[in-house]
Structures are given as C-alpha cells and as structure tokens.
Coordinates of N, CA, C and O in Angstrom, one line a residue:
X22 N 9.5 14.6 17.1 CA 9.5 14.1 15.8 C 10.9 13.9 15.2 O 11.7 14.8 15.4
X23 N 11.0 12.8 14.4 CA 12.3 12.6 13.8 C 12.6 13.5 12.6 O 11.6 14.1 12.1
X24 N 13.8 13.5 12.2 CA 14.1 14.3 11.0 C 13.8 13.5 9.8 O 13.9 12.3 9.7
X25 N 13.3 14.2 8.7 CA 13.0 13.6 7.5 C 14.2 13.5 6.6 O 14.8 14.6 6.3
X26 N 14.5 12.3 6.1 CA 15.7 12.1 5.3 C 15.5 12.6 3.9 O 14.4 12.6 3.4
X27 N 16.6 13.1 3.2 CA 16.6 13.4 1.8 C 16.7 12.2 1.0 O 17.6 11.4 1.2
X28 N 15.8 12.0 0.0 CA 15.8 10.8 -0.8 C 15.5 11.2 -2.2 O 14.7 12.1 -2.5
X29 N 16.1 10.6 -3.2 CA 15.9 10.9 -4.6 C 14.6 10.2 -5.1 O 14.2 9.2 -4.6
X30 N 14.1 10.8 -6.1 CA 12.9 10.2 -6.8 C 13.2 8.9 -7.4 O 12.4 8.0 -7.4
X31 N 14.5 8.7 -7.8 CA 14.9 7.4 -8.4 C 14.8 6.3 -7.3 O 14.3 5.2 -7.6
X32 N 15.3 6.6 -6.1 CA 15.2 5.6 -5.0 C 13.8 5.3 -4.7 O 13.4 4.1 -4.4
X33 N 12.9 6.3 -4.6 CA 11.5 6.1 -4.3 C 10.9 5.3 -5.3 O 10.2 4.3 -5.0
X34 N 11.1 5.6 -6.6 CA 10.5 4.9 -7.7 C 11.0 3.4 -7.7 O 10.2 2.5 -8.0
X35 N 12.2 3.2 -7.5 CA 12.8 1.8 -7.5 C 12.1 1.0 -6.4 O 11.7 -0.2 -6.7
X36 N 12.0 1.5 -5.2 CA 11.3 0.8 -4.1 C 9.8 0.5 -4.5 O 9.3 -0.6 -4.3
X37 N 9.2 1.5 -5.0 CA 7.7 1.4 -5.3 C 7.6 0.3 -6.4 O 6.7 -0.5 -6.3
X38 N 8.4 0.3 -7.4 CA 8.3 -0.7 -8.5 C 8.5 -2.1 -8.0 O 7.8 -3.0 -8.4
X39 N 9.5 -2.2 -7.1 CA 9.7 -3.6 -6.5 C 8.5 -4.1 -5.8 O 8.0 -5.2 -5.9
X40 N 7.9 -3.2 -4.9 CA 6.7 -3.6 -4.2 C 5.5 -3.8 -5.1 O 4.8 -4.8 -4.9
X41 N 5.3 -3.0 -6.1 CA 4.2 -3.1 -7.0 C 4.3 -4.5 -7.8 O 3.3 -5.1 -8.0
X42 N 5.5 -4.9 -8.1 CA 5.7 -6.2 -8.7 C 5.2 -7.3 -7.8 O 4.6 -8.3 -8.2
X43 N 5.5 -7.2 -6.5 CA 5.1 -8.2 -5.5 C 3.6 -8.2 -5.4 O 2.9 -9.2 -5.2
X44 N 3.0 -7.0 -5.4 CA 1.5 -6.9 -5.3 C 0.8 -7.6 -6.5 O -0.2 -8.3 -6.3
X45 N 1.4 -7.5 -7.7 CA 0.8 -8.2 -8.9 C 0.8 -9.7 -8.6 O -0.2 -10.3 -8.9
X46 N 1.9 -10.2 -8.1 CA 1.9 -11.6 -7.8 C 1.0 -12.0 -6.7 O 0.3 -13.1 -6.8
X47 N 0.8 -11.2 -5.6 CA -0.1 -11.5 -4.5 C -1.5 -11.5 -5.1 O -2.3 -12.4 -4.7
X48 N -1.9 -10.6 -5.9 CA -3.2 -10.5 -6.5 C -3.5 -11.7 -7.3 O -4.6 -12.3 -7.3
X49 N -2.5 -12.1 -8.1 CA -2.6 -13.3 -9.0 C -2.9 -14.6 -8.1 O -3.8 -15.3 -8.5
X50 N -2.2 -14.7 -7.0 CA -2.4 -15.9 -6.2 C -3.8 -15.9 -5.6 O -4.5 -16.9 -5.4
X51 N -4.3 -14.7 -5.3 CA -5.7 -14.5 -4.7 C -6.8 -14.5 -5.8 O -8.0 -14.4 -5.5
X52 N -6.3 -14.6 -7.1 CA -7.3 -14.6 -8.2 C -8.1 -13.3 -8.3 O -9.3 -13.4 -8.5
X53 N -7.4 -12.2 -8.0 CA -8.0 -10.9 -8.0 C -7.2 -10.0 -9.0 O -6.1 -10.3 -9.4
X54 N -7.9 -8.9 -9.4 CA -7.2 -7.9 -10.2 C -7.8 -6.6 -9.9 O -8.8 -6.4 -9.3
X55 N -7.0 -5.6 -10.4 CA -7.4 -4.2 -10.2 C -7.8 -3.6 -11.6 O -7.1 -3.9 -12.6
X56 N -8.8 -2.8 -11.7 CA -9.1 -2.1 -12.9 C -8.0 -1.1 -13.2 O -7.1 -0.8 -12.3
X57 N -8.0 -0.5 -14.4 CA -6.9 0.4 -14.7 C -6.9 1.6 -13.8 O -5.8 2.1 -13.3
X58 N -8.1 2.1 -13.4 CA -8.2 3.2 -12.5 C -7.7 2.8 -11.1 O -7.0 3.5 -10.4
X59 N -8.1 1.6 -10.7 CA -7.7 1.1 -9.3 C -6.2 1.0 -9.3 O -5.5 1.3 -8.3
X60 N -5.6 0.5 -10.4 CA -4.2 0.3 -10.5 C -3.4 1.6 -10.4 O -2.4 1.7 -9.7
X61 N -4.0 2.7 -11.1 CA -3.3 4.0 -11.0 C -3.3 4.5 -9.5 O -2.4 5.1 -9.1
X62 N -4.5 4.3 -8.8 CA -4.5 4.7 -7.4 C -3.6 3.9 -6.6 O -2.9 4.4 -5.7
X63 N -3.5 2.6 -6.8 CA -2.5 1.7 -6.1 C -1.1 2.2 -6.3 O -0.3 2.3 -5.4
X64 N -0.8 2.5 -7.6 CA 0.6 2.9 -7.9 C 0.9 4.2 -7.1 O 2.0 4.3 -6.6
X65 N 0.0 5.2 -7.1 CA 0.2 6.4 -6.4 C 0.4 6.2 -4.9 O 1.3 6.8 -4.2
X66 N -0.4 5.3 -4.4 CA -0.4 5.0 -2.9 C 0.9 4.3 -2.6 O 1.6 4.7 -1.6
X67 N 1.4 3.3 -3.4 CA 2.6 2.6 -3.1 C 3.8 3.6 -3.2 O 4.7 3.5 -2.4
X68 N 3.8 4.5 -4.2 CA 4.9 5.4 -4.3 C 4.9 6.3 -3.1 O 6.0 6.6 -2.6
X69 N 3.8 6.7 -2.6 CA 3.7 7.6 -1.3 C 4.3 6.8 -0.1 O 5.0 7.3 0.7
X70 N 3.9 5.5 -0.1 CA 4.4 4.6 1.0 C 5.9 4.5 0.9 O 6.6 4.5 1.9
X71 N 6.4 4.3 -0.3 CA 7.9 4.2 -0.5 C 8.6 5.5 0.0 O 9.6 5.4 0.6
X72 N 8.0 6.6 -0.4 CA 8.6 7.9 0.1 C 8.6 8.0 1.6 O 9.6 8.3 2.2
X73 N 7.5 7.6 2.2 CA 7.5 7.7 3.7 C 8.4 6.7 4.3 O 9.1 7.0 5.3
X74 N 8.6 5.5 3.7 CA 9.5 4.5 4.2 C 10.9 5.0 4.1 O 11.7 4.8 5.1
X75 N 11.3 5.6 3.0 CA 12.7 6.1 2.8 C 13.0 7.4 3.5 O 14.1 7.6 3.9
X76 N 12.0 8.2 3.7 CA 12.3 9.5 4.3 C 12.0 9.6 5.8 O 12.5 10.4 6.6
X77 N 11.2 8.6 6.3 CA 10.8 8.6 7.7 C 9.6 9.5 8.0 O 9.2 9.7 9.2
X78 N 9.1 10.1 7.0 CA 7.9 10.9 7.2 C 6.7 10.1 7.7 O 6.6 8.9 7.3
X79 N 5.9 10.6 8.5 CA 4.8 9.9 9.1 C 3.5 10.2 8.4 O 3.4 11.1 7.6
X80 N 2.4 9.5 8.8 CA 1.1 9.8 8.3 C 0.4 10.7 9.3 O 0.7 10.7 10.5
X81 N -0.6 11.5 8.8 CA -1.4 12.3 9.7 C -2.3 11.3 10.5 O -2.5 10.2 10.1
X82 N -2.8 11.8 11.6 CA -3.7 10.9 12.4 C -5.0 10.7 11.7 O -5.5 11.6 11.0
X83 N -5.6 9.6 11.9 CA -6.9 9.3 11.4 C -7.6 8.3 12.3 O -6.9 7.6 13.1
X84 N -8.9 8.1 12.1 CA -9.7 7.2 13.0 C -9.6 5.8 12.4 O -10.2 5.5 11.4
X85 N -8.9 4.9 13.1 CA -8.8 3.5 12.7 C -10.1 2.8 12.6 O -10.3 1.8 11.9
X86 N -11.1 3.3 13.4 CA -12.4 2.7 13.4 C -13.1 2.7 12.0 O -14.0 1.9 11.8
X87 N -12.7 3.6 11.2 CA -13.2 3.7 9.8 C -13.0 2.5 9.0 O -13.6 2.3 8.0
X88 N -12.0 1.7 9.5 CA -11.6 0.5 8.7 C -12.2 -0.8 9.3 O -11.7 -1.9 8.9
X89 N -13.1 -0.7 10.2 CA -13.7 -1.9 10.8 C -14.3 -2.9 9.9 O -14.4 -4.1 10.1
X90 N -14.8 -2.4 8.7 CA -15.5 -3.2 7.8 C -14.6 -3.9 6.8 O -15.1 -4.7 5.9
X91 N -13.3 -3.6 6.8 CA -12.4 -4.3 5.9 C -12.4 -5.8 6.1 O -12.2 -6.2 7.3
X92 N -12.4 -6.6 5.1 CA -12.4 -8.0 5.2 C -11.0 -8.5 5.7 O -10.0 -7.9 5.4
X93 N -11.0 -9.7 6.3 CA -9.8 -10.3 6.8 C -8.8 -10.5 5.6 O -7.6 -10.3 5.7
X94 N -9.3 -11.1 4.4 CA -8.3 -11.3 3.3 C -7.7 -10.0 2.8 O -6.5 -10.0 2.5
X95 N -8.5 -8.9 2.7 CA -7.9 -7.6 2.3 C -6.9 -7.1 3.3 O -5.9 -6.6 2.9
X96 N -7.2 -7.3 4.5 CA -6.3 -6.8 5.6 C -5.0 -7.6 5.6 O -3.9 -7.0 5.7
X97 N -5.1 -8.9 5.4 CA -4.0 -9.8 5.3 C -3.0 -9.3 4.2 O -1.8 -9.2 4.4
X98 N -3.6 -9.1 3.0 CA -2.8 -8.7 1.9 C -2.1 -7.3 2.2 O -0.9 -7.1 1.9
X99 N -2.9 -6.4 2.7 CA -2.4 -5.1 3.0 C -1.2 -5.2 4.1 O -0.2 -4.5 3.9
X100 N -1.4 -6.0 5.1 CA -0.3 -6.2 6.1 C 0.9 -6.8 5.4 O 2.1 -6.4 5.8
X101 N 0.7 -7.7 4.5 CA 1.9 -8.4 3.8 C 2.6 -7.3 3.0 O 3.9 -7.3 3.1
X102 N 1.9 -6.5 2.3 CA 2.6 -5.5 1.5 C 3.3 -4.4 2.4 O 4.4 -4.0 2.1
X103 N 2.6 -4.0 3.4 CA 3.2 -3.0 4.3 C 4.5 -3.5 4.9 O 5.5 -2.8 5.1
X104 N 4.5 -4.8 5.3 CA 5.7 -5.4 5.9 C 6.9 -5.4 4.9 O 8.0 -5.4 5.3
X105 N 6.6 -5.4 3.6 CA 7.7 -5.4 2.6 C 8.6 -4.2 2.7 O 9.7 -4.2 2.4
X106 N 8.0 -3.1 3.2 CA 8.8 -1.9 3.4 C 9.7 -2.0 4.6 O 10.7 -1.3 4.7
X107 N 9.4 -2.8 5.6 CA 10.3 -3.1 6.7 C 10.3 -2.1 7.8 O 10.8 -2.3 8.9
X108 N 9.6 -0.9 7.6 CA 9.7 0.1 8.7 C 8.5 1.0 8.8 O 8.5 2.0 9.4
X109 N 7.4 0.6 8.1 CA 6.2 1.4 8.2 C 5.2 0.9 9.3 O 5.2 -0.3 9.5
X110 N 4.5 1.8 10.0 CA 3.6 1.4 11.0 C 2.4 0.7 10.5 O 2.0 0.8 9.3
X111 N 1.7 -0.1 11.3 CA 0.6 -0.9 10.9 C -0.6 0.0 10.4 O -1.4 -0.4 9.6
X112 N -0.6 1.3 10.8 CA -1.7 2.1 10.3 C -1.6 2.3 8.8 O -2.6 2.6 8.2
X113 N -0.4 2.2 8.3 CA -0.3 2.2 6.8 C -1.1 1.1 6.2 O -1.7 1.3 5.1
X114 N -1.1 -0.1 6.8 CA -1.9 -1.2 6.3 C -3.4 -0.9 6.2 O -4.1 -1.4 5.3
X115 N -3.8 -0.2 7.2 CA -5.3 0.2 7.2 C -5.6 1.0 6.0 O -6.6 0.6 5.3
X116 N -4.8 2.0 5.7 CA -5.1 2.8 4.5 C -5.0 2.0 3.2 O -5.8 2.1 2.3
X117 N -4.0 1.2 3.1 CA -3.8 0.4 1.9 C -4.8 -0.7 1.7 O -5.2 -1.1 0.6
X118 N -5.4 -1.1 2.8 CA -6.4 -2.2 2.7 C -7.6 -1.9 1.8 O -8.2 -2.8 1.2
X119 N -7.9 -0.6 1.7 CA -9.1 -0.2 0.8 C -8.8 -0.7 -0.6 O -9.7 -1.1 -1.3
X120 N -7.6 -0.6 -1.1 CA -7.3 -1.0 -2.4 C -7.6 -2.5 -2.6 O -8.1 -2.9 -3.7
X121 N -7.2 -3.3 -1.7 CA -7.4 -4.7 -1.8 C -8.9 -5.1 -1.6 O -9.3 -6.1 -2.2
X122 N -9.6 -4.3 -0.8 CA -11.0 -4.6 -0.6 C -11.7 -4.3 -1.9 O -12.7 -5.0 -2.2
X123 N -11.3 -3.4 -2.7 CA -11.9 -3.0 -4.0 C -11.5 -3.9 -5.2 O -12.1 -3.9 -6.2
X124 N -10.4 -4.7 -5.0 CA -10.0 -5.6 -6.1 C -11.1 -6.6 -6.4 O -11.9 -7.0 -5.6
X125 N -11.2 -6.9 -7.7 CA -12.2 -7.7 -8.2 C -11.7 -9.1 -8.4 O -10.6 -9.4 -8.7
X126 N -12.7 -10.1 -8.3 CA -12.3 -11.5 -8.5 C -12.3 -11.8 -10.0 O -13.1 -11.2 -10.8
X127 N -11.4 -12.6 -10.4 CA -11.3 -13.0 -11.8 C -12.4 -14.0 -12.2 O -12.9 -14.7 -11.4

C-alpha cells in the first residue's frame, strides 16, 4: 500500500467545490436536480472523494455486482465526475452513481 499524503482541509474543500460546481452544470444539462437532502449527501461524498484523490487513500473493498441495476445515464454522469479528479479508480464511479440514479427530473 502507498503512503497517504498530508493534505489541508482548505485544499480538499477547494477541489470538492470545483467538482460540485461541475456537477451542478451536468445535472442542468440532463434536466435533473437533487433535493436538499440529496445535495447534502452529494456534497459529503464529493468531499470524501476529493480527500481520497489528494491523499491517495483507497476505498474499502465492496461487491461491484450491487451496482448492476444502475442506469447507463447515471453511470455515465458518475464516470464523468470521477474522471474530473484525474486519479481515482473506476470503483469510485460505482459508489457515486447512486446519487445520480436518485436525481429527479425537472
């Protein structure tokens, strides 16, 4: 296992806010939105992804088969967002896809 880098909360928050801004635009293009509760969950998840991206910390193992029912559009959005970090594994997209699956149509 690699060493986990030291990163400030300011760096994590800056990266998370940049990605969250992009998510807002992606959802707008898809004519979708998140409820206030869903947005709070997305914010927390993106901040955790930013931390993992900057520190090199990995995810615990999980069963990818649990995500077989995720729609192609939700997975595409999730993969797009995960790619914004530049260094996160695709299994991050699986976890994030749940948020996009739950987004509501306008």
